[in-house]
Amino acid sequence: MNTEIPMTTSDRRKTGGGKLSRSETVSVRLDPKLRYLAELAAKRQRRALSSYIEWAIENSLASVHLDLNGNATIADEAEALWDVDEADRFAKLALRHQDLLTHEEQILWKLVRENGLLWHGRYVGFDQEFTWDVEEQSLIFERLREHWSLFQKVASGELGAKELPTWVRTKPKQAPTTTTTKNGFEDMNDDIPF
């Protein structure tokens, strides 16, 4: 038999007299023995059970490694991964730990990383095709936030890919600029190399 405990998690910011500024409710299922032992631990620390569970989760983040080499823990990367905007959190996780994405998130990430409107890039090659590097400093977070719900709808199949924003894929060709002088010669704008 499992016991369900409604638990409150909170953003703790000391502002004046109170420290609880925003919280979310999560239901946790515990077997009776684990609940009893958690209640004893909470009593020992003079905490409510939900406060103890929140404390235990927060402390466990220092022992859960994000990478396969065991170098970085969730606690180590907490500041780099957290953002108040869902789109930013998603992109930061995808850029750093793509292996943690679900199948649905992988579909969404593919749409994001293949859309040139969201990235700083450059026109390269003979065809002057727009290319970009998939890295955090190249991502235009403002545009991702602006189009976030659209990308989610396309990823879920609610809308077709044709609904995604577009970008200029190849640099427009410019006509050479020349002028004819009164003596009949074309005045070229190129510098003479001598």
JSON list of C-alpha atoms in Angstrom, two decimals:
[
{"chain": "A", "resi": 1, "resn": "MET", "atom": "CA", "xyz": [0.00, 0.00, 0.00]},
{"chain": "A", "resi": 2, "resn": "ASN", "atom": "CA", "xyz": [1.33, 3.40, -1.00]},
{"chain": "A", "resi": 3, "resn": "THR", "atom": "CA", "xyz": [0.63, 6.60, 0.88]},
{"chain": "A", "resi": 4, "resn": "GLU", "atom": "CA", "xyz": [0.25, 9.75, -1.18]},
{"chain": "A", "resi": 5, "resn": "ILE", "atom": "CA", "xyz": [1.74, 12.92, 0.25]},
{"chain": "A", "resi": 6, "resn": "PRO", "atom": "CA", "xyz": [0.93, 16.29, -1.26]},
{"chain": "A", "resi": 7, "resn": "MET", "atom": "CA", "xyz": [4.21, 18.15, -1.23]},
{"chain": "A", "resi": 8, "resn": "THR", "atom": "CA", "xyz": [5.02, 21.80, -1.77]},
{"chain": "A", "resi": 9, "resn": "THR", "atom": "CA", "xyz": [8.21, 22.85, -3.51]},
{"chain": "A", "resi": 10, "resn": "SER", "atom": "CA", "xyz": [9.23, 26.46, -3.32]},
{"chain": "A", "resi": 11, "resn": "ASP", "atom": "CA", "xyz": [11.43, 29.15, -4.70]},
{"chain": "A", "resi": 12, "resn": "ARG", "atom": "CA", "xyz": [13.02, 30.54, -1.59]},
{"chain": "A", "resi": 13, "resn": "ARG", "atom": "CA", "xyz": [13.86, 34.20, -1.67]},
{"chain": "A", "resi": 14, "resn": "LYS", "atom": "CA", "xyz": [14.26, 36.22, 1.47]},
{"chain": "A", "resi": 15, "resn": "THR", "atom": "CA", "xyz": [12.10, 39.24, 1.08]},
{"chain": "A", "resi": 16, "resn": "GLY", "atom": "CA", "xyz": [11.20, 40.99, 4.27]},
{"chain": "A", "resi": 17, "resn": "GLY", "atom": "CA", "xyz": [9.65, 38.64, 6.79]},
{"chain": "A", "resi": 18, "resn": "GLY", "atom": "CA", "xyz": [8.68, 35.71, 4.55]},
{"chain": "A", "resi": 19, "resn": "LYS", "atom": "CA", "xyz": [10.85, 33.39, 2.55]},
{"chain": "A", "resi": 20, "resn": "LEU", "atom": "CA", "xyz": [8.21, 31.52, 0.55]},
{"chain": "A", "resi": 21, "resn": "SER", "atom": "CA", "xyz": [7.48, 33.48, -2.61]},
{"chain": "A", "resi": 22, "resn": "ARG", "atom": "CA", "xyz": [6.23, 30.86, -5.06]},
{"chain": "A", "resi": 23, "resn": "SER", "atom": "CA", "xyz": [5.46, 27.17, -4.74]},
{"chain": "A", "resi": 24, "resn": "GLU", "atom": "CA", "xyz": [4.13, 24.23, -6.72]},
{"chain": "A", "resi": 25, "resn": "THR", "atom": "CA", "xyz": [2.25, 21.22, -5.40]},
{"chain": "A", "resi": 26, "resn": "VAL", "atom": "CA", "xyz": [3.52, 17.75, -6.30]},
{"chain": "A", "resi": 27, "resn": "SER", "atom": "CA", "xyz": [2.01, 14.43, -5.23]},
{"chain": "A", "resi": 28, "resn": "VAL", "atom": "CA", "xyz": [4.52, 11.86, -4.00]},
{"chain": "A", "resi": 29, "resn": "ARG", "atom": "CA", "xyz": [3.73, 8.19, -3.42]},
{"chain": "A", "resi": 30, "resn": "LEU", "atom": "CA", "xyz": [5.65, 6.53, -0.59]},
{"chain": "A", "resi": 31, "resn": "ASP", "atom": "CA", "xyz": [5.24, 3.08, 0.86]},
{"chain": "A", "resi": 32, "resn": "PRO", "atom": "CA", "xyz": [4.20, 3.16, 4.55]},
{"chain": "A", "resi": 33, "resn": "LYS", "atom": "CA", "xyz": [7.66, 2.24, 5.88]},
{"chain": "A", "resi": 34, "resn": "LEU", "atom": "CA", "xyz": [9.44, 4.97, 3.89]},
{"chain": "A", "resi": 35, "resn": "ARG", "atom": "CA", "xyz": [6.82, 7.52, 4.89]},
{"chain": "A", "resi": 36, "resn": "TYR", "atom": "CA", "xyz": [7.20, 6.60, 8.57]},
{"chain": "A", "resi": 37, "resn": "LEU", "atom": "CA", "xyz": [11.01, 6.87, 8.38]},
{"chain": "A", "resi": 38, "resn": "ALA", "atom": "CA", "xyz": [10.77, 10.18, 6.53]},
{"chain": "A", "resi": 39, "resn": "GLU", "atom": "CA", "xyz": [8.42, 11.49, 9.23]},
{"chain": "A", "resi": 40, "resn": "LEU", "atom": "CA", "xyz": [10.98, 10.48, 11.90]},
{"chain": "A", "resi": 41, "resn": "ALA", "atom": "CA", "xyz": [13.74, 12.28, 10.00]},
{"chain": "A", "resi": 42, "resn": "ALA", "atom": "CA", "xyz": [11.50, 15.34, 9.63]},
{"chain": "A", "resi": 43, "resn": "LYS", "atom": "CA", "xyz": [10.80, 15.31, 13.38]},
{"chain": "A", "resi": 44, "resn": "ARG", "atom": "CA", "xyz": [14.52, 15.05, 14.10]},
{"chain": "A", "resi": 45, "resn": "GLN", "atom": "CA", "xyz": [15.13, 18.15, 11.99]},
{"chain": "A", "resi": 46, "resn": "ARG", "atom": "CA", "xyz": [12.03, 19.89, 13.36]},
{"chain": "A", "resi": 47, "resn": "ARG", "atom": "CA", "xyz": [10.52, 20.22, 9.89]},
{"chain": "A", "resi": 48, "resn": "ALA", "atom": "CA", "xyz": [7.21, 19.44, 8.28]},
{"chain": "A", "resi": 49, "resn": "LEU", "atom": "CA", "xyz": [7.33, 16.28, 6.17]},
{"chain": "A", "resi": 50, "resn": "SER", "atom": "CA", "xyz": [6.96, 18.26, 2.91]},
{"chain": "A", "resi": 51, "resn": "SER", "atom": "CA", "xyz": [9.82, 20.54, 3.98]},
{"chain": "A", "resi": 52, "resn": "TYR", "atom": "CA", "xyz": [11.99, 17.51, 4.79]},
{"chain": "A", "resi": 53, "resn": "ILE", "atom": "CA", "xyz": [11.27, 15.93, 1.38]},
{"chain": "A", "resi": 54, "resn": "GLU", "atom": "CA", "xyz": [12.13, 19.19, -0.36]},
{"chain": "A", "resi": 55, "resn": "TRP", "atom": "CA", "xyz": [15.38, 19.41, 1.63]},
{"chain": "A", "resi": 56, "resn": "ALA", "atom": "CA", "xyz": [16.25, 15.78, 0.82]},
{"chain": "A", "resi": 57, "resn": "ILE", "atom": "CA", "xyz": [15.64, 16.30, -2.90]},
{"chain": "A", "resi": 58, "resn": "GLU", "atom": "CA", "xyz": [17.73, 19.46, -2.95]},
{"chain": "A", "resi": 59, "resn": "ASN", "atom": "CA", "xyz": [20.63, 17.70, -1.21]},
{"chain": "A", "resi": 60, "resn": "SER", "atom": "CA", "xyz": [20.42, 14.70, -3.55]},
{"chain": "A", "resi": 61, "resn": "LEU", "atom": "CA", "xyz": [21.06, 16.92, -6.58]},
{"chain": "A", "resi": 62, "resn": "ALA", "atom": "CA", "xyz": [24.75, 17.02, -5.66]},
{"chain": "A", "resi": 63, "resn": "SER", "atom": "CA", "xyz": [25.02, 13.25, -6.12]},
{"chain": "A", "resi": 64, "resn": "VAL", "atom": "CA", "xyz": [23.18, 12.82, -9.44]},
{"chain": "A", "resi": 65, "resn": "HIS", "atom": "CA", "xyz": [25.61, 13.14, -12.37]},
{"chain": "A", "resi": 66, "resn": "LEU", "atom": "CA", "xyz": [24.40, 14.61, -15.64]},
{"chain": "A", "resi": 67, "resn": "ASP", "atom": "CA", "xyz": [27.19, 13.39, -17.88]},
{"chain": "A", "resi": 68, "resn": "LEU", "atom": "CA", "xyz": [28.35, 9.85, -18.45]},
{"chain": "A", "resi": 69, "resn": "ASN", "atom": "CA", "xyz": [31.88, 10.67, -17.23]},
{"chain": "A", "resi": 70, "resn": "GLY", "atom": "CA", "xyz": [30.57, 11.54, -13.77]},
{"chain": "A", "resi": 71, "resn": "ASN", "atom": "CA", "xyz": [32.01, 15.05, -13.87]},
{"chain": "A", "resi": 72, "resn": "ALA", "atom": "CA", "xyz": [29.03, 17.37, -13.53]},
{"chain": "A", "resi": 73, "resn": "THR", "atom": "CA", "xyz": [26.14, 16.96, -11.12]},
{"chain": "A", "resi": 74, "resn": "ILE", "atom": "CA", "xyz": [22.73, 18.58, -11.36]},
{"chain": "A", "resi": 75, "resn": "ALA", "atom": "CA", "xyz": [23.74, 20.87, -8.50]},
{"chain": "A", "resi": 76, "resn": "ASP", "atom": "CA", "xyz": [26.89, 21.89, -10.42]},
{"chain": "A", "resi": 77, "resn": "GLU", "atom": "CA", "xyz": [24.91, 22.91, -13.49]},
{"chain": "A", "resi": 78, "resn": "ALA", "atom": "CA", "xyz": [21.76, 24.18, -11.79]},
{"chain": "A", "resi": 79, "resn": "GLU", "atom": "CA", "xyz": [22.41, 27.85, -12.57]},
{"chain": "A", "resi": 80, "resn": "ALA", "atom": "CA", "xyz": [23.36, 27.14, -16.19]},
{"chain": "A", "resi": 81, "resn": "LEU", "atom": "CA", "xyz": [20.28, 24.96, -16.81]},
{"chain": "A", "resi": 82, "resn": "TRP", "atom": "CA", "xyz": [17.58, 26.92, -14.96]},
{"chain": "A", "resi": 83, "resn": "ASP", "atom": "CA", "xyz": [15.65, 29.78, -16.50]},
{"chain": "A", "resi": 84, "resn": "VAL", "atom": "CA", "xyz": [12.21, 31.18, -15.75]},
{"chain": "A", "resi": 85, "resn": "ASP", "atom": "CA", "xyz": [11.24, 30.79, -19.43]},
{"chain": "A", "resi": 86, "resn": "GLU", "atom": "CA", "xyz": [10.33, 27.27, -20.54]},
{"chain": "A", "resi": 87, "resn": "ALA", "atom": "CA", "xyz": [11.82, 27.80, -24.02]},
{"chain": "A", "resi": 88, "resn": "ASP", "atom": "CA", "xyz": [15.16, 28.91, -22.56]},
{"chain": "A", "resi": 89, "resn": "ARG", "atom": "CA", "xyz": [15.26, 25.95, -20.13]},
{"chain": "A", "resi": 90, "resn": "PHE", "atom": "CA", "xyz": [14.54, 23.56, -22.97]},
{"chain": "A", "resi": 91, "resn": "ALA", "atom": "CA", "xyz": [17.27, 24.99, -25.22]},
{"chain": "A", "resi": 92, "resn": "LYS", "atom": "CA", "xyz": [19.85, 25.03, -22.42]},
{"chain": "A", "resi": 93, "resn": "LEU", "atom": "CA", "xyz": [19.14, 21.38, -21.61]},
{"chain": "A", "resi": 94, "resn": "ALA", "atom": "CA", "xyz": [19.20, 20.36, -25.29]},
{"chain": "A", "resi": 95, "resn": "LEU", "atom": "CA", "xyz": [22.48, 22.17, -25.92]},
{"chain": "A", "resi": 96, "resn": "ARG", "atom": "CA", "xyz": [24.21, 20.67, -22.87]},
{"chain": "A", "resi": 97, "resn": "HIS", "atom": "CA", "xyz": [22.58, 17.26, -22.36]},
{"chain": "A", "resi": 98, "resn": "GLN", "atom": "CA", "xyz": [20.73, 16.19, -25.48]},
{"chain": "A", "resi": 99, "resn": "ASP", "atom": "CA", "xyz": [20.78, 12.59, -24.22]},
{"chain": "A", "resi": 100, "resn": "LEU", "atom": "CA", "xyz": [18.25, 13.53, -21.51]},
{"chain": "A", "resi": 101, "resn": "LEU", "atom": "CA", "xyz": [15.57, 14.59, -24.01]},
{"chain": "A", "resi": 102, "resn": "THR", "atom": "CA", "xyz": [12.48, 12.44, -24.46]},
{"chain": "A", "resi": 103, "resn": "HIS", "atom": "CA", "xyz": [11.49, 11.36, -27.96]},
{"chain": "A", "resi": 104, "resn": "GLU", "atom": "CA", "xyz": [8.96, 14.21, -28.19]},
{"chain": "A", "resi": 105, "resn": "GLU", "atom": "CA", "xyz": [11.59, 16.70, -27.00]},
{"chain": "A", "resi": 106, "resn": "GLN", "atom": "CA", "xyz": [14.04, 15.36, -29.60]},
{"chain": "A", "resi": 107, "resn": "ILE", "atom": "CA", "xyz": [11.49, 16.11, -32.33]},
{"chain": "A", "resi": 108, "resn": "LEU", "atom": "CA", "xyz": [11.07, 19.64, -30.96]},
{"chain": "A", "resi": 109, "resn": "TRP", "atom": "CA", "xyz": [14.84, 20.15, -30.72]},
{"chain": "A", "resi": 110, "resn": "LYS", "atom": "CA", "xyz": [15.31, 19.01, -34.34]},
{"chain": "A", "resi": 111, "resn": "LEU", "atom": "CA", "xyz": [12.81, 21.66, -35.46]},
{"chain": "A", "resi": 112, "resn": "VAL", "atom": "CA", "xyz": [14.59, 24.33, -33.42]},
{"chain": "A", "resi": 113, "resn": "ARG", "atom": "CA", "xyz": [18.13, 23.49, -34.46]},
{"chain": "A", "resi": 114, "resn": "GLU", "atom": "CA", "xyz": [17.19, 23.27, -38.16]},
{"chain": "A", "resi": 115, "resn": "ASN", "atom": "CA", "xyz": [15.42, 26.64, -38.29]},
{"chain": "A", "resi": 116, "resn": "GLY", "atom": "CA", "xyz": [17.80, 29.40, -39.40]},
{"chain": "A", "resi": 117, "resn": "LEU", "atom": "CA", "xyz": [15.59, 32.20, -38.09]},
{"chain": "A", "resi": 118, "resn": "LEU", "atom": "CA", "xyz": [16.55, 31.24, -34.53]},
{"chain": "A", "resi": 119, "resn": "TRP", "atom": "CA", "xyz": [20.32, 31.34, -35.01]},
{"chain": "A", "resi": 120, "resn": "HIS", "atom": "CA", "xyz": [23.08, 33.84, -35.68]},
{"chain": "A", "resi": 121, "resn": "GLY", "atom": "CA", "xyz": [24.88, 32.65, -38.79]},
{"chain": "A", "resi": 122, "resn": "ARG", "atom": "CA", "xyz": [26.59, 33.62, -41.99]},
{"chain": "A", "resi": 123, "resn": "TYR", "atom": "CA", "xyz": [26.28, 33.12, -45.73]},
{"chain": "A", "resi": 124, "resn": "VAL", "atom": "CA", "xyz": [29.00, 30.81, -47.04]},
{"chain": "A", "resi": 125, "resn": "GLY", "atom": "CA", "xyz": [30.04, 28.94, -50.17]},
{"chain": "A", "resi": 126, "resn": "PHE", "atom": "CA", "xyz": [29.50, 29.54, -53.84]},
{"chain": "A", "resi": 127, "resn": "ASP", "atom": "CA", "xyz": [25.73, 29.52, -53.39]},
{"chain": "A", "resi": 128, "resn": "GLN", "atom": "CA", "xyz": [25.98, 31.85, -50.35]},
{"chain": "A", "resi": 129, "resn": "GLU", "atom": "CA", "xyz": [23.84, 29.52, -48.24]},
{"chain": "A", "resi": 130, "resn": "PHE", "atom": "CA", "xyz": [22.97, 30.59, -44.68]},
{"chain": "A", "resi": 131, "resn": "THR", "atom": "CA", "xyz": [24.65, 28.34, -42.10]},
{"chain": "A", "resi": 132, "resn": "TRP", "atom": "CA", "xyz": [24.99, 28.45, -38.33]},
{"chain": "A", "resi": 133, "resn": "ASP", "atom": "CA", "xyz": [26.64, 26.63, -35.45]},
{"chain": "A", "resi": 134, "resn": "VAL", "atom": "CA", "xyz": [24.33, 24.91, -32.97]},
{"chain": "A", "resi": 135, "resn": "GLU", "atom": "CA", "xyz": [25.71, 26.41, -29.77]},
{"chain": "A", "resi": 136, "resn": "GLU", "atom": "CA", "xyz": [24.33, 28.59, -27.02]},
{"chain": "A", "resi": 137, "resn": "GLN", "atom": "CA", "xyz": [25.99, 31.83, -28.12]},
{"chain": "A", "resi": 138, "resn": "SER", "atom": "CA", "xyz": [24.48, 31.41, -31.63]},
{"chain": "A", "resi": 139, "resn": "LEU", "atom": "CA", "xyz": [20.89, 30.87, -30.47]},
{"chain": "A", "resi": 140, "resn": "ILE", "atom": "CA", "xyz": [18.64, 33.94, -30.55]},
{"chain": "A", "resi": 141, "resn": "PHE", "atom": "CA", "xyz": [16.63, 33.25, -27.38]},
{"chain": "A", "resi": 142, "resn": "GLU", "atom": "CA", "xyz": [14.21, 36.15, -27.99]},
{"chain": "A", "resi": 143, "resn": "ARG", "atom": "CA", "xyz": [13.08, 34.61, -31.28]},
{"chain": "A", "resi": 144, "resn": "LEU", "atom": "CA", "xyz": [12.79, 31.17, -29.74]},
{"chain": "A", "resi": 145, "resn": "ARG", "atom": "CA", "xyz": [10.51, 32.56, -27.00]},
{"chain": "A", "resi": 146, "resn": "GLU", "atom": "CA", "xyz": [8.50, 34.50, -29.59]},
{"chain": "A", "resi": 147, "resn": "HIS", "atom": "CA", "xyz": [7.81, 31.36, -31.67]},
{"chain": "A", "resi": 148, "resn": "TRP", "atom": "CA", "xyz": [7.90, 28.76, -28.85]},
{"chain": "A", "resi": 149, "resn": "SER", "atom": "CA", "xyz": [4.23, 27.76, -28.90]},
{"chain": "A", "resi": 150, "resn": "LEU", "atom": "CA", "xyz": [4.33, 27.42, -32.69]},
{"chain": "A", "resi": 151, "resn": "PHE", "atom": "CA", "xyz": [7.33, 25.06, -32.52]},
{"chain": "A", "resi": 152, "resn": "GLN", "atom": "CA", "xyz": [5.55, 23.02, -29.84]},
{"chain": "A", "resi": 153, "resn": "LYS", "atom": "CA", "xyz": [2.41, 22.70, -31.97]},
{"chain": "A", "resi": 154, "resn": "VAL", "atom": "CA", "xyz": [4.40, 21.56, -35.01]},
{"chain": "A", "resi": 155, "resn": "ALA", "atom": "CA", "xyz": [6.38, 19.06, -32.91]},
{"chain": "A", "resi": 156, "resn": "SER", "atom": "CA", "xyz": [3.16, 17.59, -31.49]},
{"chain": "A", "resi": 157, "resn": "GLY", "atom": "CA", "xyz": [1.62, 17.27, -34.95]},
{"chain": "A", "resi": 158, "resn": "GLU", "atom": "CA", "xyz": [-1.08, 19.83, -34.23]},
{"chain": "A", "resi": 159, "resn": "LEU", "atom": "CA", "xyz": [0.27, 22.02, -37.07]},
{"chain": "A", "resi": 160, "resn": "GLY", "atom": "CA", "xyz": [2.30, 21.25, -40.18]},
{"chain": "A", "resi": 161, "resn": "ALA", "atom": "CA", "xyz": [5.96, 22.17, -40.65]},
{"chain": "A", "resi": 162, "resn": "LYS", "atom": "CA", "xyz": [4.95, 24.78, -43.25]},
{"chain": "A", "resi": 163, "resn": "GLU", "atom": "CA", "xyz": [3.67, 26.90, -40.35]},
{"chain": "A", "resi": 164, "resn": "LEU", "atom": "CA", "xyz": [7.19, 27.40, -38.96]},
{"chain": "A", "resi": 165, "resn": "PRO", "atom": "CA", "xyz": [8.90, 30.76, -39.48]},
{"chain": "A", "resi": 166, "resn": "THR", "atom": "CA", "xyz": [11.23, 31.02, -42.47]},
{"chain": "A", "resi": 167, "resn": "TRP", "atom": "CA", "xyz": [14.50, 32.79, -43.19]},
{"chain": "A", "resi": 168, "resn": "VAL", "atom": "CA", "xyz": [16.44, 33.84, -46.28]},
{"chain": "A", "resi": 169, "resn": "ARG", "atom": "CA", "xyz": [18.26, 30.61, -47.12]},
{"chain": "A", "resi": 170, "resn": "THR", "atom": "CA", "xyz": [20.58, 32.04, -49.78]},
{"chain": "A", "resi": 171, "resn": "LYS", "atom": "CA", "xyz": [22.01, 35.52, -49.91]},
{"chain": "A", "resi": 172, "resn": "PRO", "atom": "CA", "xyz": [20.30, 37.63, -52.57]},
{"chain": "A", "resi": 173, "resn": "LYS", "atom": "CA", "xyz": [22.52, 38.33, -55.58]},
{"chain": "A", "resi": 174, "resn": "GLN", "atom": "CA", "xyz": [23.52, 41.95, -55.98]},
{"chain": "A", "resi": 175, "resn": "ALA", "atom": "CA", "xyz": [24.03, 43.47, -59.40]},
{"chain": "A", "resi": 176, "resn": "PRO", "atom": "CA", "xyz": [27.51, 44.92, -59.91]},
{"chain": "A", "resi": 177, "resn": "THR", "atom": "CA", "xyz": [27.56, 48.66, -59.47]},
{"chain": "A", "resi": 178, "resn": "THR", "atom": "CA", "xyz": [29.19, 50.56, -62.35]},
{"chain": "A", "resi": 179, "resn": "THR", "atom": "CA", "xyz": [28.71, 54.04, -63.70]},
{"chain": "A", "resi": 180, "resn": "THR", "atom": "CA", "xyz": [29.64, 55.47, -67.06]},
{"chain": "A", "resi": 181, "resn": "THR", "atom": "CA", "xyz": [31.72, 58.62, -67.01]},
{"chain": "A", "resi": 182, "resn": "LYS", "atom": "CA", "xyz": [31.59, 61.41, -69.58]},
{"chain": "A", "resi": 183, "resn": "ASN", "atom": "CA", "xyz": [34.60, 59.95, -71.39]},
{"chain": "A", "resi": 184, "resn": "GLY", "atom": "CA", "xyz": [32.70, 56.71, -72.03]},
{"chain": "A", "resi": 185, "resn": "PHE", "atom": "CA", "xyz": [34.62, 54.43, -69.65]},
{"chain": "A", "resi": 186, "resn": "GLU", "atom": "CA", "xyz": [32.88, 52.54, -66.88]},
{"chain": "A", "resi": 187, "resn": "ASP", "atom": "CA", "xyz": [33.90, 53.76, -63.46]},
{"chain": "A", "resi": 188, "resn": "MET", "atom": "CA", "xyz": [34.36, 50.55, -61.48]},
{"chain": "A", "resi": 189, "resn": "ASN", "atom": "CA", "xyz": [33.88, 50.63, -57.74]},
{"chain": "A", "resi": 190, "resn": "ASP", "atom": "CA", "xyz": [36.62, 48.02, -57.17]},
{"chain": "A", "resi": 191, "resn": "ASP", "atom": "CA", "xyz": [39.98, 49.20, -55.90]},
{"chain": "A", "resi": 192, "resn": "ILE", "atom": "CA", "xyz": [42.83, 48.77, -58.33]},
{"chain": "A", "resi": 193, "resn": "PRO", "atom": "CA", "xyz": [45.40, 46.45, -56.72]},
{"chain": "A", "resi": 194, "resn": "PHE", "atom": "CA", "xyz": [48.50, 48.55, -57.63]}
]
